[in-house]
């Protein structure tokens, strides 16, 4: 399987989940900075700090980290809100910007 097949698979999965796949502008690498910064944050909290005996261990820890980040990490760029609070506030103020109600996607306690 070559890279072109992988790109087509990626685009198909995006389409199946109604996700708009956007690319950065040519010769504008700084537009990718937010993604690169988040990738660094995730790496620093996972693979650079812990040894995993399996991909399943990494996957489990990654899921827990992202949940904690989204629900507990207050971000200066979001005016002190967590990512979850920011999304729910945006839903309340401008629901037409969303395809579905995001509150249904947020796990409750003990889930």
PDB file of C-alpha atoms in Angstrom:
ATOM      1  CA  UNK A   1       0.000   0.000   0.000  1.00  0.00           C
ATOM      2  CA  UNK A   2       1.524   3.301  -1.025  1.00  0.00           C
ATOM      3  CA  UNK A   3       0.982   6.798   0.326  1.00  0.00           C
ATOM      4  CA  UNK A   4      -1.679   7.619  -2.267  1.00  0.00           C
ATOM      5  CA  UNK A   5      -3.878   4.737  -1.090  1.00  0.00           C
ATOM      6  CA  UNK A   6      -3.504   5.973   2.505  1.00  0.00           C
ATOM      7  CA  UNK A   7      -4.567   9.483   1.541  1.00  0.00           C
ATOM      8  CA  UNK A   8      -7.653   8.142  -0.175  1.00  0.00           C
ATOM      9  CA  UNK A   9      -8.521   6.048   2.885  1.00  0.00           C
ATOM     10  CA  UNK A  10      -8.070   9.112   5.114  1.00  0.00           C
ATOM     11  CA  UNK A  11     -10.355  11.174   2.892  1.00  0.00           C
ATOM     12  CA  UNK A  12     -12.965   8.391   2.871  1.00  0.00           C
ATOM     13  CA  UNK A  13     -12.952   8.159   6.673  1.00  0.00           C
ATOM     14  CA  UNK A  14     -13.301  11.950   6.915  1.00  0.00           C
ATOM     15  CA  UNK A  15     -16.230  11.814   4.500  1.00  0.00           C
ATOM     16  CA  UNK A  16     -17.893   8.978   6.438  1.00  0.00           C
ATOM     17  CA  UNK A  17     -17.732  11.041   9.635  1.00  0.00           C
ATOM     18  CA  UNK A  18     -18.727  14.307   7.980  1.00  0.00           C
ATOM     19  CA  UNK A  19     -15.321  15.856   8.735  1.00  0.00           C
ATOM     20  CA  UNK A  20     -13.946  18.611   6.533  1.00  0.00           C
ATOM     21  CA  UNK A  21     -10.302  17.820   5.723  1.00  0.00           C
ATOM     22  CA  UNK A  22      -8.331  21.048   5.442  1.00  0.00           C
ATOM     23  CA  UNK A  23      -4.722  21.473   4.426  1.00  0.00           C
ATOM     24  CA  UNK A  24      -2.343  24.253   5.390  1.00  0.00           C
ATOM     25  CA  UNK A  25      -1.401  26.813   2.765  1.00  0.00           C
ATOM     26  CA  UNK A  26       1.728  26.084   0.746  1.00  0.00           C
ATOM     27  CA  UNK A  27       4.799  27.893   2.137  1.00  0.00           C
ATOM     28  CA  UNK A  28       2.915  28.868   5.331  1.00  0.00           C
ATOM     29  CA  UNK A  29       4.176  26.290   7.871  1.00  0.00           C
ATOM     30  CA  UNK A  30       3.262  28.478  10.864  1.00  0.00           C
ATOM     31  CA  UNK A  31      -0.422  27.805  10.200  1.00  0.00           C
ATOM     32  CA  UNK A  32       0.246  24.269  11.359  1.00  0.00           C
ATOM     33  CA  UNK A  33       1.603  25.534  14.692  1.00  0.00           C
ATOM     34  CA  UNK A  34      -1.450  24.788  16.829  1.00  0.00           C
ATOM     35  CA  UNK A  35      -1.512  21.164  15.733  1.00  0.00           C
ATOM     36  CA  UNK A  36       2.228  20.792  16.274  1.00  0.00           C
ATOM     37  CA  UNK A  37       1.960  22.349  19.746  1.00  0.00           C
ATOM     38  CA  UNK A  38      -0.833  19.971  20.747  1.00  0.00           C
ATOM     39  CA  UNK A  39       1.147  17.016  19.390  1.00  0.00           C
ATOM     40  CA  UNK A  40       4.099  18.117  21.550  1.00  0.00           C
ATOM     41  CA  UNK A  41       1.854  18.445  24.622  1.00  0.00           C
ATOM     42  CA  UNK A  42       0.536  14.916  24.079  1.00  0.00           C
ATOM     43  CA  UNK A  43       4.014  13.456  23.491  1.00  0.00           C
ATOM     44  CA  UNK A  44       5.418  15.182  26.587  1.00  0.00           C
ATOM     45  CA  UNK A  45       2.628  13.711  28.728  1.00  0.00           C
ATOM     46  CA  UNK A  46       2.794  10.203  27.261  1.00  0.00           C
ATOM     47  CA  UNK A  47       5.601   8.607  25.233  1.00  0.00           C
ATOM     48  CA  UNK A  48       8.357  10.917  26.523  1.00  0.00           C
ATOM     49  CA  UNK A  49       7.382  10.255  30.121  1.00  0.00           C
ATOM     50  CA  UNK A  50       6.260   6.611  30.217  1.00  0.00           C
ATOM     51  CA  UNK A  51       7.238   3.261  28.747  1.00  0.00           C
ATOM     52  CA  UNK A  52       4.386   1.258  27.271  1.00  0.00           C
ATOM     53  CA  UNK A  53       4.501  -2.509  26.895  1.00  0.00           C
ATOM     54  CA  UNK A  54       1.892  -2.455  24.152  1.00  0.00           C
ATOM     55  CA  UNK A  55      -0.010  -0.195  21.810  1.00  0.00           C
ATOM     56  CA  UNK A  56      -3.123  -0.919  23.871  1.00  0.00           C
ATOM     57  CA  UNK A  57      -1.457   0.546  26.978  1.00  0.00           C
ATOM     58  CA  UNK A  58      -0.503   3.659  25.026  1.00  0.00           C
ATOM     59  CA  UNK A  59      -3.987   3.911  23.521  1.00  0.00           C
ATOM     60  CA  UNK A  60      -5.613   3.646  26.971  1.00  0.00           C
ATOM     61  CA  UNK A  61      -3.298   6.252  28.502  1.00  0.00           C
ATOM     62  CA  UNK A  62      -3.751   8.563  25.523  1.00  0.00           C
ATOM     63  CA  UNK A  63      -7.533   8.345  25.857  1.00  0.00           C
ATOM     64  CA  UNK A  64      -7.332   9.157  29.580  1.00  0.00           C
ATOM     65  CA  UNK A  65      -4.962  12.069  28.947  1.00  0.00           C
ATOM     66  CA  UNK A  66      -7.155  13.619  26.247  1.00  0.00           C
ATOM     67  CA  UNK A  67     -10.252  13.260  28.448  1.00  0.00           C
ATOM     68  CA  UNK A  68      -8.471  14.929  31.378  1.00  0.00           C
ATOM     69  CA  UNK A  69      -7.130  17.676  29.116  1.00  0.00           C
ATOM     70  CA  UNK A  70     -10.529  18.406  27.584  1.00  0.00           C
ATOM     71  CA  UNK A  71     -12.451  18.380  30.874  1.00  0.00           C
ATOM     72  CA  UNK A  72      -9.969  19.738  33.431  1.00  0.00           C
ATOM     73  CA  UNK A  73      -7.255  21.806  31.733  1.00  0.00           C
ATOM     74  CA  UNK A  74      -8.082  25.506  31.871  1.00  0.00           C
ATOM     75  CA  UNK A  75      -6.511  27.289  28.925  1.00  0.00           C
ATOM     76  CA  UNK A  76      -5.460  30.920  28.745  1.00  0.00           C
ATOM     77  CA  UNK A  77      -6.347  31.015  25.034  1.00  0.00           C
ATOM     78  CA  UNK A  78      -9.925  30.010  25.936  1.00  0.00           C
ATOM     79  CA  UNK A  79     -10.171  32.734  28.611  1.00  0.00           C
ATOM     80  CA  UNK A  80      -9.712  30.259  31.450  1.00  0.00           C
ATOM     81  CA  UNK A  81     -12.259  27.723  30.231  1.00  0.00           C
ATOM     82  CA  UNK A  82     -11.631  24.049  29.604  1.00  0.00           C
ATOM     83  CA  UNK A  83     -12.018  22.912  25.984  1.00  0.00           C
ATOM     84  CA  UNK A  84     -15.290  21.205  26.934  1.00  0.00           C
ATOM     85  CA  UNK A  85     -16.665  24.344  28.601  1.00  0.00           C
ATOM     86  CA  UNK A  86     -15.653  26.400  25.574  1.00  0.00           C
ATOM     87  CA  UNK A  87     -17.459  24.061  23.152  1.00  0.00           C
ATOM     88  CA  UNK A  88     -20.600  23.930  25.295  1.00  0.00           C
ATOM     89  CA  UNK A  89     -20.643  27.735  25.608  1.00  0.00           C
ATOM     90  CA  UNK A  90     -20.277  28.041  21.841  1.00  0.00           C
ATOM     91  CA  UNK A  91     -23.156  25.578  21.387  1.00  0.00           C
ATOM     92  CA  UNK A  92     -25.352  27.645  23.715  1.00  0.00           C
ATOM     93  CA  UNK A  93     -24.557  30.919  21.924  1.00  0.00           C
ATOM     94  CA  UNK A  94     -24.420  29.695  18.311  1.00  0.00           C
ATOM     95  CA  UNK A  95     -25.973  26.245  17.878  1.00  0.00           C
ATOM     96  CA  UNK A  96     -26.225  26.755  14.111  1.00  0.00           C
ATOM     97  CA  UNK A  97     -22.418  26.369  13.907  1.00  0.00           C
ATOM     98  CA  UNK A  98     -22.766  22.728  14.983  1.00  0.00           C
ATOM     99  CA  UNK A  99     -24.104  19.710  13.130  1.00  0.00           C
ATOM    100  CA  UNK A 100     -25.118  17.962  16.361  1.00  0.00           C
ATOM    101  CA  UNK A 101     -25.493  18.890  20.018  1.00  0.00           C
ATOM    102  CA  UNK A 102     -22.002  18.312  21.501  1.00  0.00           C
ATOM    103  CA  UNK A 103     -23.327  17.736  25.022  1.00  0.00           C
ATOM    104  CA  UNK A 104     -24.431  14.258  23.935  1.00  0.00           C
ATOM    105  CA  UNK A 105     -20.800  13.386  23.184  1.00  0.00           C
ATOM    106  CA  UNK A 106     -19.489  14.274  26.628  1.00  0.00           C
ATOM    107  CA  UNK A 107     -19.177  11.287  28.940  1.00  0.00           C
ATOM    108  CA  UNK A 108     -20.754  11.545  32.342  1.00  0.00           C
ATOM    109  CA  UNK A 109     -19.217  10.420  35.611  1.00  0.00           C
ATOM    110  CA  UNK A 110     -18.156   6.780  35.777  1.00  0.00           C
ATOM    111  CA  UNK A 111     -18.333   6.202  32.011  1.00  0.00           C
TER     112      UNK A 111
END
